[in-house]
């Protein structure tokens, strides 16, 4: 059994942390060790050398010796001072590098996490608990600093203890006793802060969400039209007040602890000064020795205090780093497949008794769905709001995993394929599509650099953006939005939808999934889109979700969902003849056009 579980835990966290830092800056550790060594030696110049200078002044008073001691004192301070500054500057730079790389590391980790996890409250709270201290409390820098201080003070203390012991080792015992007491108090104060920040995480998330809404441009219309400002401000205020109340209590507690440690320190100095004065008065030490021992005792006390505080802070930071490690250890469960897709352009999808329930929901959003989508087939997915259409697509896109049953691609479960390879076969336009504040070209090609400008132009013409593009001076190099360029362009809702359709087409994936692709298009654009539908989607398998049933005529098969179940499946004509849900939805819509 390990008698020091906390030590072992901190040791493991430290090793993890060092590996993390080393992977981001190879020079950080050597720099830190060297800087600590210099900082440890530095104080001795001003503790030991003045003794000789004072003894010379009070004793023989030889001019050459006085000049020599002053020279050594000044030169020592200058050399170590310069070295200290030089190393600290480099450490500062290395700190910045580590912080920047850590941000990249965090970004990459979050982007790789399973989509499903980002909806999970426990994961979101863990993310907040892991990242808020790093961003708001500068945990990484504090951890690095505390380690540097620990190393530096341990080296200094060894030298100072040896020096003070030549007078009386009891001085060290007094100082250590007082400092142990103060460390205990400091630890209590740190624990109170840690507990408080842990409790604060969910509150912070809510506060962050509502205050972001208030300044989020994409919400600005709703905020104005629904007069949401007072409601939002009220929410922000409520969370703010709760957090301020909590902080008030915390600061009061921390203040009390600080006062107590200060009283202890003063008492310790009174004891040491009294002892030294007695030594001088009884002739046991000279004035030079008095100055040296007083300054060594002061320095010892300061260094032990520094070391203890650094140790407590280090242990505290270990706790935060441990939470970060827990968050970082979350691995994407849906990306373990290693299978290769043999025939990239020849794909058959099969849903086999697939059921799925969102985490936290009582009801299944998909129930026992089975259907096959043949290569090159066009499938329309229809049904009332909340019927399960988007869920059906999200499962196919591996954003979630079925609870029961499986989805096969060419006879093999989609989970078994390499995630990146599987993503290549899908071109998707979701209902809640997004345009990035990149150039139009980057919005269209995203990471694919092999697409020629001619191809881009052709697809933009096909989706009906020819006129819009002619009006842009910089063509496809025009920035979307005006965040980075005041000459950037903003697309209307319908134009944006055309851009994302173009993006999906340019991906040239064998499966094209369009979730309400014409919802924002005007009647002419929609007519054009349907006319070009065959051309646009040539040689591809197309899954098409729409509430506009006229679009289903272009599809080979129609799947009708109701309350998570696949209730009808067949061609447009067959389903009209069946006279069931599809036929009644069709008639309901058709009557508006008569
Ligand atoms: N992320 C989610 N978490 C929990 N429940 C969800 C989530 N997304 C959808 N649901 C629920 O699953 C059910 C099916 O939703 P889905 O989005 O698949 O419906 P839909 O047929 O696409 O609807 P619509 O036509 O309105 O887009 C609904 O009851 C919905 O509330």
PDB file of C-alpha atoms in Angstrom, residues 241-511:
ATOM      1  CA  UNK A 241     -24.822  38.689  -8.461  1.00  0.00           C
ATOM      2  CA  UNK A 242     -24.626  35.047  -7.440  1.00  0.00           C
ATOM      3  CA  UNK A 243     -20.975  34.918  -8.446  1.00  0.00           C
ATOM      4  CA  UNK A 244     -20.146  38.257  -6.734  1.00  0.00           C
ATOM      5  CA  UNK A 245     -21.815  37.016  -3.541  1.00  0.00           C
ATOM      6  CA  UNK A 246     -19.670  33.889  -3.697  1.00  0.00           C
ATOM      7  CA  UNK A 247     -16.488  35.882  -4.379  1.00  0.00           C
ATOM      8  CA  UNK A 248     -17.284  38.242  -1.476  1.00  0.00           C
ATOM      9  CA  UNK A 249     -17.443  35.322   0.952  1.00  0.00           C
ATOM     10  CA  UNK A 250     -14.274  33.819  -0.506  1.00  0.00           C
ATOM     11  CA  UNK A 251     -12.236  37.043  -0.272  1.00  0.00           C
ATOM     12  CA  UNK A 252     -13.314  37.571   3.335  1.00  0.00           C
ATOM     13  CA  UNK A 253     -12.091  34.087   4.232  1.00  0.00           C
ATOM     14  CA  UNK A 254      -8.814  34.486   2.298  1.00  0.00           C
ATOM     15  CA  UNK A 255      -8.227  37.915   3.925  1.00  0.00           C
ATOM     16  CA  UNK A 256      -8.539  36.419   7.413  1.00  0.00           C
ATOM     17  CA  UNK A 257      -5.977  33.734   6.544  1.00  0.00           C
ATOM     18  CA  UNK A 258      -3.553  36.362   5.173  1.00  0.00           C
ATOM     19  CA  UNK A 259      -3.800  38.492   8.357  1.00  0.00           C
ATOM     20  CA  UNK A 260      -2.983  35.490  10.537  1.00  0.00           C
ATOM     21  CA  UNK A 261       0.136  34.545   8.539  1.00  0.00           C
ATOM     22  CA  UNK A 262       1.431  38.117   8.736  1.00  0.00           C
ATOM     23  CA  UNK A 263       1.115  38.178  12.579  1.00  0.00           C
ATOM     24  CA  UNK A 264       3.049  34.884  12.762  1.00  0.00           C
ATOM     25  CA  UNK A 265       5.883  36.235  10.609  1.00  0.00           C
ATOM     26  CA  UNK A 266       6.326  39.349  12.738  1.00  0.00           C
ATOM     27  CA  UNK A 267       6.475  37.258  15.947  1.00  0.00           C
ATOM     28  CA  UNK A 268       9.195  35.119  14.411  1.00  0.00           C
ATOM     29  CA  UNK A 269      11.340  38.162  13.546  1.00  0.00           C
ATOM     30  CA  UNK A 270      11.036  39.522  17.119  1.00  0.00           C
ATOM     31  CA  UNK A 271      12.416  36.208  18.515  1.00  0.00           C
ATOM     32  CA  UNK A 272      15.371  36.086  16.076  1.00  0.00           C
ATOM     33  CA  UNK A 273      16.357  39.746  16.539  1.00  0.00           C
ATOM     34  CA  UNK A 274      16.286  39.390  20.333  1.00  0.00           C
ATOM     35  CA  UNK A 275      18.546  36.325  20.162  1.00  0.00           C
ATOM     36  CA  UNK A 276      21.098  38.023  17.837  1.00  0.00           C
ATOM     37  CA  UNK A 277      21.207  41.202  19.944  1.00  0.00           C
ATOM     38  CA  UNK A 278      22.027  39.084  23.015  1.00  0.00           C
ATOM     39  CA  UNK A 279      24.854  37.409  21.001  1.00  0.00           C
ATOM     40  CA  UNK A 280      26.357  40.785  20.044  1.00  0.00           C
ATOM     41  CA  UNK A 281      25.991  42.243  23.537  1.00  0.00           C
ATOM     42  CA  UNK A 282      27.709  39.192  25.084  1.00  0.00           C
ATOM     43  CA  UNK A 283      30.503  39.525  22.485  1.00  0.00           C
ATOM     44  CA  UNK A 284      29.850  36.137  20.815  1.00  0.00           C
ATOM     45  CA  UNK A 285      29.641  37.719  17.331  1.00  0.00           C
ATOM     46  CA  UNK A 286      30.907  40.916  15.651  1.00  0.00           C
ATOM     47  CA  UNK A 287      28.700  43.512  13.912  1.00  0.00           C
ATOM     48  CA  UNK A 288      29.656  42.010  10.480  1.00  0.00           C
ATOM     49  CA  UNK A 289      28.556  38.573  11.707  1.00  0.00           C
ATOM     50  CA  UNK A 290      25.338  40.068  13.158  1.00  0.00           C
ATOM     51  CA  UNK A 291      24.477  41.585   9.789  1.00  0.00           C
ATOM     52  CA  UNK A 292      25.311  38.348   7.968  1.00  0.00           C
ATOM     53  CA  UNK A 293      23.328  36.059  10.287  1.00  0.00           C
ATOM     54  CA  UNK A 294      20.357  38.427  10.446  1.00  0.00           C
ATOM     55  CA  UNK A 295      20.308  38.673   6.712  1.00  0.00           C
ATOM     56  CA  UNK A 296      20.796  34.873   6.353  1.00  0.00           C
ATOM     57  CA  UNK A 297      17.949  34.239   8.834  1.00  0.00           C
ATOM     58  CA  UNK A 298      15.721  36.725   7.017  1.00  0.00           C
ATOM     59  CA  UNK A 299      16.611  35.177   3.728  1.00  0.00           C
ATOM     60  CA  UNK A 300      16.093  31.645   5.096  1.00  0.00           C
ATOM     61  CA  UNK A 301      12.706  32.632   6.419  1.00  0.00           C
ATOM     62  CA  UNK A 302      11.769  34.288   3.155  1.00  0.00           C
ATOM     63  CA  UNK A 303      13.032  31.341   1.107  1.00  0.00           C
ATOM     64  CA  UNK A 304      11.274  28.711   3.255  1.00  0.00           C
ATOM     65  CA  UNK A 305       8.135  30.759   3.090  1.00  0.00           C
ATOM     66  CA  UNK A 306       8.555  31.062  -0.660  1.00  0.00           C
ATOM     67  CA  UNK A 307       9.233  27.340  -0.974  1.00  0.00           C
ATOM     68  CA  UNK A 308       6.227  26.399   1.165  1.00  0.00           C
ATOM     69  CA  UNK A 309       3.916  28.751  -0.677  1.00  0.00           C
ATOM     70  CA  UNK A 310       5.329  27.519  -3.976  1.00  0.00           C
ATOM     71  CA  UNK A 311       4.783  23.946  -2.802  1.00  0.00           C
ATOM     72  CA  UNK A 312       1.204  24.611  -1.748  1.00  0.00           C
ATOM     73  CA  UNK A 313       0.585  26.460  -4.985  1.00  0.00           C
ATOM     74  CA  UNK A 314       2.267  23.648  -6.893  1.00  0.00           C
ATOM     75  CA  UNK A 315      -0.015  21.082  -5.223  1.00  0.00           C
ATOM     76  CA  UNK A 316      -2.981  23.296  -5.874  1.00  0.00           C
ATOM     77  CA  UNK A 317      -2.035  23.620  -9.535  1.00  0.00           C
ATOM     78  CA  UNK A 318      -1.553  19.839  -9.658  1.00  0.00           C
ATOM     79  CA  UNK A 319      -5.248  19.542  -8.794  1.00  0.00           C
ATOM     80  CA  UNK A 320      -6.220  21.788 -11.710  1.00  0.00           C
ATOM     81  CA  UNK A 321      -3.801  20.015 -14.024  1.00  0.00           C
ATOM     82  CA  UNK A 322      -5.272  16.701 -12.937  1.00  0.00           C
ATOM     83  CA  UNK A 323      -8.732  17.883 -13.983  1.00  0.00           C
ATOM     84  CA  UNK A 324      -7.208  19.050 -17.267  1.00  0.00           C
ATOM     85  CA  UNK A 325      -5.588  15.637 -17.684  1.00  0.00           C
ATOM     86  CA  UNK A 326      -8.950  13.980 -17.081  1.00  0.00           C
ATOM     87  CA  UNK A 327     -10.524  16.176 -19.776  1.00  0.00           C
ATOM     88  CA  UNK A 328      -7.597  15.588 -22.107  1.00  0.00           C
ATOM     89  CA  UNK A 329      -7.838  11.850 -21.586  1.00  0.00           C
ATOM     90  CA  UNK A 330     -11.336  11.793 -23.130  1.00  0.00           C
ATOM     91  CA  UNK A 331     -10.809   9.917 -26.333  1.00  0.00           C
ATOM     92  CA  UNK A 332     -13.080   9.883 -29.362  1.00  0.00           C
ATOM     93  CA  UNK A 333     -14.883   6.558 -29.098  1.00  0.00           C
ATOM     94  CA  UNK A 334     -16.315   6.775 -32.599  1.00  0.00           C
ATOM     95  CA  UNK A 335     -12.992   7.039 -34.375  1.00  0.00           C
ATOM     96  CA  UNK A 336     -11.518   3.679 -33.592  1.00  0.00           C
ATOM     97  CA  UNK A 337     -12.413   1.978 -36.912  1.00  0.00           C
ATOM     98  CA  UNK A 338      -9.419   1.044 -39.058  1.00  0.00           C
ATOM     99  CA  UNK A 339     -11.156  -0.456 -42.139  1.00  0.00           C
ATOM    100  CA  UNK A 340     -10.488   1.019 -45.586  1.00  0.00           C
ATOM    101  CA  UNK A 341     -13.278   1.781 -48.048  1.00  0.00           C
ATOM    102  CA  UNK A 342     -12.414  -0.358 -51.069  1.00  0.00           C
ATOM    103  CA  UNK A 343     -14.659   1.193 -53.699  1.00  0.00           C
ATOM    104  CA  UNK A 344     -14.998   4.857 -52.850  1.00  0.00           C
ATOM    105  CA  UNK A 345     -17.451   5.626 -55.659  1.00  0.00           C
ATOM    106  CA  UNK A 346     -19.589   2.520 -55.265  1.00  0.00           C
ATOM    107  CA  UNK A 347     -21.469   2.639 -51.983  1.00  0.00           C
ATOM    108  CA  UNK A 348     -24.548   0.929 -50.592  1.00  0.00           C
ATOM    109  CA  UNK A 349     -25.967   1.924 -47.238  1.00  0.00           C
ATOM    110  CA  UNK A 350     -28.148  -0.289 -45.110  1.00  0.00           C
ATOM    111  CA  UNK A 351     -29.924   0.602 -41.862  1.00  0.00           C
ATOM    112  CA  UNK A 352     -30.575  -2.648 -39.954  1.00  0.00           C
ATOM    113  CA  UNK A 353     -33.117  -2.335 -37.118  1.00  0.00           C
ATOM    114  CA  UNK A 354     -31.584   0.936 -35.967  1.00  0.00           C
ATOM    115  CA  UNK A 355     -32.913   2.509 -32.768  1.00  0.00           C
ATOM    116  CA  UNK A 356     -31.503   5.595 -31.111  1.00  0.00           C
ATOM    117  CA  UNK A 357     -32.277   7.727 -28.081  1.00  0.00           C
ATOM    118  CA  UNK A 358     -30.452  11.026 -27.288  1.00  0.00           C
ATOM    119  CA  UNK A 359     -28.645  11.050 -23.957  1.00  0.00           C
ATOM    120  CA  UNK A 360     -31.051  12.285 -21.284  1.00  0.00           C
ATOM    121  CA  UNK A 361     -34.171  11.667 -23.426  1.00  0.00           C
ATOM    122  CA  UNK A 362     -36.738   9.146 -22.305  1.00  0.00           C
ATOM    123  CA  UNK A 363     -38.082   8.405 -25.754  1.00  0.00           C
ATOM    124  CA  UNK A 364     -36.384   6.952 -28.767  1.00  0.00           C
ATOM    125  CA  UNK A 365     -35.930   9.399 -31.653  1.00  0.00           C
ATOM    126  CA  UNK A 366     -35.495   6.500 -34.078  1.00  0.00           C
ATOM    127  CA  UNK A 367     -37.224   3.178 -33.617  1.00  0.00           C
ATOM    128  CA  UNK A 368     -36.200  -0.012 -35.346  1.00  0.00           C
ATOM    129  CA  UNK A 369     -35.498   1.602 -38.714  1.00  0.00           C
ATOM    130  CA  UNK A 370     -34.469  -0.679 -41.562  1.00  0.00           C
ATOM    131  CA  UNK A 371     -33.913   0.393 -45.155  1.00  0.00           C
ATOM    132  CA  UNK A 372     -31.370   0.129 -47.945  1.00  0.00           C
ATOM    133  CA  UNK A 373     -30.058   2.972 -50.055  1.00  0.00           C
ATOM    134  CA  UNK A 374     -28.565   1.619 -53.259  1.00  0.00           C
ATOM    135  CA  UNK A 375     -25.593   3.166 -55.017  1.00  0.00           C
ATOM    136  CA  UNK A 376     -26.737   6.086 -57.205  1.00  0.00           C
ATOM    137  CA  UNK A 377     -30.241   6.085 -55.711  1.00  0.00           C
ATOM    138  CA  UNK A 378     -32.074   9.263 -54.740  1.00  0.00           C
ATOM    139  CA  UNK A 379     -33.911   8.959 -51.470  1.00  0.00           C
ATOM    140  CA  UNK A 380     -36.276  11.602 -50.109  1.00  0.00           C
ATOM    141  CA  UNK A 381     -36.822  11.557 -46.350  1.00  0.00           C
ATOM    142  CA  UNK A 382     -40.063  13.223 -45.258  1.00  0.00           C
ATOM    143  CA  UNK A 383     -42.199  13.471 -42.170  1.00  0.00           C
ATOM    144  CA  UNK A 384     -43.593  15.919 -39.657  1.00  0.00           C
ATOM    145  CA  UNK A 385     -41.435  18.076 -37.397  1.00  0.00           C
ATOM    146  CA  UNK A 386     -39.612  15.973 -34.842  1.00  0.00           C
ATOM    147  CA  UNK A 387     -40.277  12.742 -36.785  1.00  0.00           C
ATOM    148  CA  UNK A 388     -36.595  11.741 -36.713  1.00  0.00           C
ATOM    149  CA  UNK A 389     -35.378  12.783 -40.192  1.00  0.00           C
ATOM    150  CA  UNK A 390     -32.307  14.748 -39.070  1.00  0.00           C
ATOM    151  CA  UNK A 391     -31.499  12.078 -36.482  1.00  0.00           C
ATOM    152  CA  UNK A 392     -31.503   9.509 -39.286  1.00  0.00           C
ATOM    153  CA  UNK A 393     -28.915  11.654 -41.124  1.00  0.00           C
ATOM    154  CA  UNK A 394     -26.834  12.384 -38.020  1.00  0.00           C
ATOM    155  CA  UNK A 395     -26.461   8.659 -37.345  1.00  0.00           C
ATOM    156  CA  UNK A 396     -25.373   8.115 -40.925  1.00  0.00           C
ATOM    157  CA  UNK A 397     -22.806  10.910 -40.453  1.00  0.00           C
ATOM    158  CA  UNK A 398     -21.419   9.142 -37.352  1.00  0.00           C
ATOM    159  CA  UNK A 399     -22.244  12.097 -35.118  1.00  0.00           C
ATOM    160  CA  UNK A 400     -24.007   9.578 -32.878  1.00  0.00           C
ATOM    161  CA  UNK A 401     -23.917   5.809 -32.584  1.00  0.00           C
ATOM    162  CA  UNK A 402     -27.098   3.680 -32.720  1.00  0.00           C
ATOM    163  CA  UNK A 403     -28.213   2.200 -29.406  1.00  0.00           C
ATOM    164  CA  UNK A 404     -29.536  -0.862 -31.177  1.00  0.00           C
ATOM    165  CA  UNK A 405     -29.028  -2.269 -34.642  1.00  0.00           C
ATOM    166  CA  UNK A 406     -26.337  -1.110 -37.024  1.00  0.00           C
ATOM    167  CA  UNK A 407     -25.705   0.882 -40.156  1.00  0.00           C
ATOM    168  CA  UNK A 408     -23.751  -0.893 -42.875  1.00  0.00           C
ATOM    169  CA  UNK A 409     -21.671   0.500 -45.701  1.00  0.00           C
ATOM    170  CA  UNK A 410     -21.094  -2.112 -48.387  1.00  0.00           C
ATOM    171  CA  UNK A 411     -22.045  -4.819 -45.896  1.00  0.00           C
ATOM    172  CA  UNK A 412     -19.765  -3.681 -43.063  1.00  0.00           C
ATOM    173  CA  UNK A 413     -20.642  -1.552 -40.021  1.00  0.00           C
ATOM    174  CA  UNK A 414     -19.817   2.115 -40.656  1.00  0.00           C
ATOM    175  CA  UNK A 415     -18.059   2.257 -37.249  1.00  0.00           C
ATOM    176  CA  UNK A 416     -15.436  -0.163 -38.545  1.00  0.00           C
ATOM    177  CA  UNK A 417     -14.188   2.223 -41.221  1.00  0.00           C
ATOM    178  CA  UNK A 418     -11.489   4.801 -40.635  1.00  0.00           C
ATOM    179  CA  UNK A 419     -13.249   7.987 -39.562  1.00  0.00           C
ATOM    180  CA  UNK A 420     -11.393  10.316 -41.958  1.00  0.00           C
ATOM    181  CA  UNK A 421     -11.983   7.973 -44.887  1.00  0.00           C
ATOM    182  CA  UNK A 422     -15.662   7.604 -44.054  1.00  0.00           C
ATOM    183  CA  UNK A 423     -16.057  11.401 -43.928  1.00  0.00           C
ATOM    184  CA  UNK A 424     -14.738  11.557 -47.498  1.00  0.00           C
ATOM    185  CA  UNK A 425     -17.760   9.718 -48.841  1.00  0.00           C
ATOM    186  CA  UNK A 426     -20.214  12.255 -47.382  1.00  0.00           C
ATOM    187  CA  UNK A 427     -21.082  15.702 -48.708  1.00  0.00           C
ATOM    188  CA  UNK A 428     -23.599  17.223 -46.308  1.00  0.00           C
ATOM    189  CA  UNK A 429     -25.655  20.382 -46.141  1.00  0.00           C
ATOM    190  CA  UNK A 430     -27.224  20.613 -42.695  1.00  0.00           C
ATOM    191  CA  UNK A 431     -30.228  22.766 -41.882  1.00  0.00           C
ATOM    192  CA  UNK A 432     -28.108  24.911 -39.579  1.00  0.00           C
ATOM    193  CA  UNK A 433     -25.297  25.367 -42.110  1.00  0.00           C
ATOM    194  CA  UNK A 434     -22.560  27.865 -41.319  1.00  0.00           C
ATOM    195  CA  UNK A 435     -20.407  30.157 -43.426  1.00  0.00           C
ATOM    196  CA  UNK A 436     -17.002  30.974 -41.973  1.00  0.00           C
ATOM    197  CA  UNK A 437     -15.367  34.404 -41.970  1.00  0.00           C
ATOM    198  CA  UNK A 438     -12.904  33.109 -44.580  1.00  0.00           C
ATOM    199  CA  UNK A 439     -12.668  33.932 -48.289  1.00  0.00           C
ATOM    200  CA  UNK A 440     -15.420  32.515 -50.541  1.00  0.00           C
ATOM    201  CA  UNK A 441     -12.890  30.101 -52.001  1.00  0.00           C
ATOM    202  CA  UNK A 442     -11.867  28.845 -48.560  1.00  0.00           C
ATOM    203  CA  UNK A 443     -15.548  28.518 -47.624  1.00  0.00           C
ATOM    204  CA  UNK A 444     -16.087  26.372 -50.684  1.00  0.00           C
ATOM    205  CA  UNK A 445     -13.005  24.177 -50.598  1.00  0.00           C
ATOM    206  CA  UNK A 446     -12.297  24.167 -46.849  1.00  0.00           C
ATOM    207  CA  UNK A 447      -9.217  21.967 -46.425  1.00  0.00           C
ATOM    208  CA  UNK A 448      -9.209  20.653 -50.020  1.00  0.00           C
ATOM    209  CA  UNK A 449      -6.517  22.563 -51.910  1.00  0.00           C
ATOM    210  CA  UNK A 450      -6.755  20.455 -55.078  1.00  0.00           C
ATOM    211  CA  UNK A 451      -9.900  22.111 -56.460  1.00  0.00           C
ATOM    212  CA  UNK A 452      -9.269  24.334 -59.498  1.00  0.00           C
ATOM    213  CA  UNK A 453     -10.774  27.809 -59.878  1.00  0.00           C
ATOM    214  CA  UNK A 454     -12.493  26.629 -63.065  1.00  0.00           C
ATOM    215  CA  UNK A 455     -14.314  23.867 -61.144  1.00  0.00           C
ATOM    216  CA  UNK A 456     -15.336  26.370 -58.483  1.00  0.00           C
ATOM    217  CA  UNK A 457     -16.676  28.757 -61.114  1.00  0.00           C
ATOM    218  CA  UNK A 458     -18.674  25.991 -62.812  1.00  0.00           C
ATOM    219  CA  UNK A 459     -20.299  24.864 -59.574  1.00  0.00           C
ATOM    220  CA  UNK A 460     -21.069  28.450 -58.538  1.00  0.00           C
ATOM    221  CA  UNK A 461     -22.836  28.910 -61.886  1.00  0.00           C
ATOM    222  CA  UNK A 462     -24.726  25.652 -61.437  1.00  0.00           C
ATOM    223  CA  UNK A 463     -26.111  26.688 -58.061  1.00  0.00           C
ATOM    224  CA  UNK A 464     -27.113  30.093 -59.433  1.00  0.00           C
ATOM    225  CA  UNK A 465     -24.461  32.376 -57.935  1.00  0.00           C
ATOM    226  CA  UNK A 466     -23.118  33.614 -61.271  1.00  0.00           C
ATOM    227  CA  UNK A 467     -24.597  37.117 -61.014  1.00  0.00           C
ATOM    228  CA  UNK A 468     -23.566  37.588 -57.416  1.00  0.00           C
ATOM    229  CA  UNK A 469     -19.973  36.581 -58.200  1.00  0.00           C
ATOM    230  CA  UNK A 470     -19.818  39.025 -61.122  1.00  0.00           C
ATOM    231  CA  UNK A 471     -20.568  41.846 -58.713  1.00  0.00           C
ATOM    232  CA  UNK A 472     -17.604  41.014 -56.462  1.00  0.00           C
ATOM    233  CA  UNK A 473     -14.324  42.729 -57.434  1.00  0.00           C
ATOM    234  CA  UNK A 474     -12.166  40.094 -55.823  1.00  0.00           C
ATOM    235  CA  UNK A 475     -14.351  37.187 -57.035  1.00  0.00           C
ATOM    236  CA  UNK A 476     -13.831  34.019 -55.025  1.00  0.00           C
ATOM    237  CA  UNK A 477     -11.095  35.711 -52.997  1.00  0.00           C
ATOM    238  CA  UNK A 478     -13.671  38.043 -51.434  1.00  0.00           C
ATOM    239  CA  UNK A 479     -13.949  37.667 -47.678  1.00  0.00           C
ATOM    240  CA  UNK A 480     -17.260  36.465 -46.273  1.00  0.00           C
ATOM    241  CA  UNK A 481     -18.499  38.872 -43.554  1.00  0.00           C
ATOM    242  CA  UNK A 482     -16.748  42.081 -42.640  1.00  0.00           C
ATOM    243  CA  UNK A 483     -14.899  40.907 -39.542  1.00  0.00           C
ATOM    244  CA  UNK A 484     -11.461  40.949 -41.202  1.00  0.00           C
ATOM    245  CA  UNK A 485     -12.095  43.055 -44.306  1.00  0.00           C
ATOM    246  CA  UNK A 486     -14.480  45.993 -44.595  1.00  0.00           C
ATOM    247  CA  UNK A 487     -14.922  45.120 -48.273  1.00  0.00           C
ATOM    248  CA  UNK A 488     -16.042  41.615 -47.319  1.00  0.00           C
ATOM    249  CA  UNK A 489     -19.439  40.476 -48.528  1.00  0.00           C
ATOM    250  CA  UNK A 490     -22.501  39.268 -46.680  1.00  0.00           C
ATOM    251  CA  UNK A 491     -24.658  36.678 -48.396  1.00  0.00           C
ATOM    252  CA  UNK A 492     -28.422  36.680 -48.102  1.00  0.00           C
ATOM    253  CA  UNK A 493     -30.043  33.563 -46.579  1.00  0.00           C
ATOM    254  CA  UNK A 494     -30.733  32.022 -50.010  1.00  0.00           C
ATOM    255  CA  UNK A 495     -27.276  32.917 -51.348  1.00  0.00           C
ATOM    256  CA  UNK A 496     -25.640  31.402 -48.263  1.00  0.00           C
ATOM    257  CA  UNK A 497     -27.604  28.234 -48.869  1.00  0.00           C
ATOM    258  CA  UNK A 498     -26.357  28.160 -52.463  1.00  0.00           C
ATOM    259  CA  UNK A 499     -22.766  28.549 -51.233  1.00  0.00           C
ATOM    260  CA  UNK A 500     -23.080  25.587 -48.867  1.00  0.00           C
ATOM    261  CA  UNK A 501     -24.705  23.486 -51.590  1.00  0.00           C
ATOM    262  CA  UNK A 502     -21.750  24.403 -53.844  1.00  0.00           C
ATOM    263  CA  UNK A 503     -19.389  23.424 -51.029  1.00  0.00           C
ATOM    264  CA  UNK A 504     -21.034  19.994 -50.721  1.00  0.00           C
ATOM    265  CA  UNK A 505     -20.957  19.510 -54.522  1.00  0.00           C
ATOM    266  CA  UNK A 506     -17.268  20.460 -54.745  1.00  0.00           C
ATOM    267  CA  UNK A 507     -16.418  17.774 -52.219  1.00  0.00           C
ATOM    268  CA  UNK A 508     -17.302  15.280 -55.000  1.00  0.00           C
ATOM    269  CA  UNK A 509     -18.295  12.700 -52.467  1.00  0.00           C
ATOM    270  CA  UNK A 510     -20.302   9.681 -53.619  1.00  0.00           C
ATOM    271  CA  UNK A 511     -23.084  10.420 -51.109  1.00  0.00           C
TER     272      UNK A 511
END
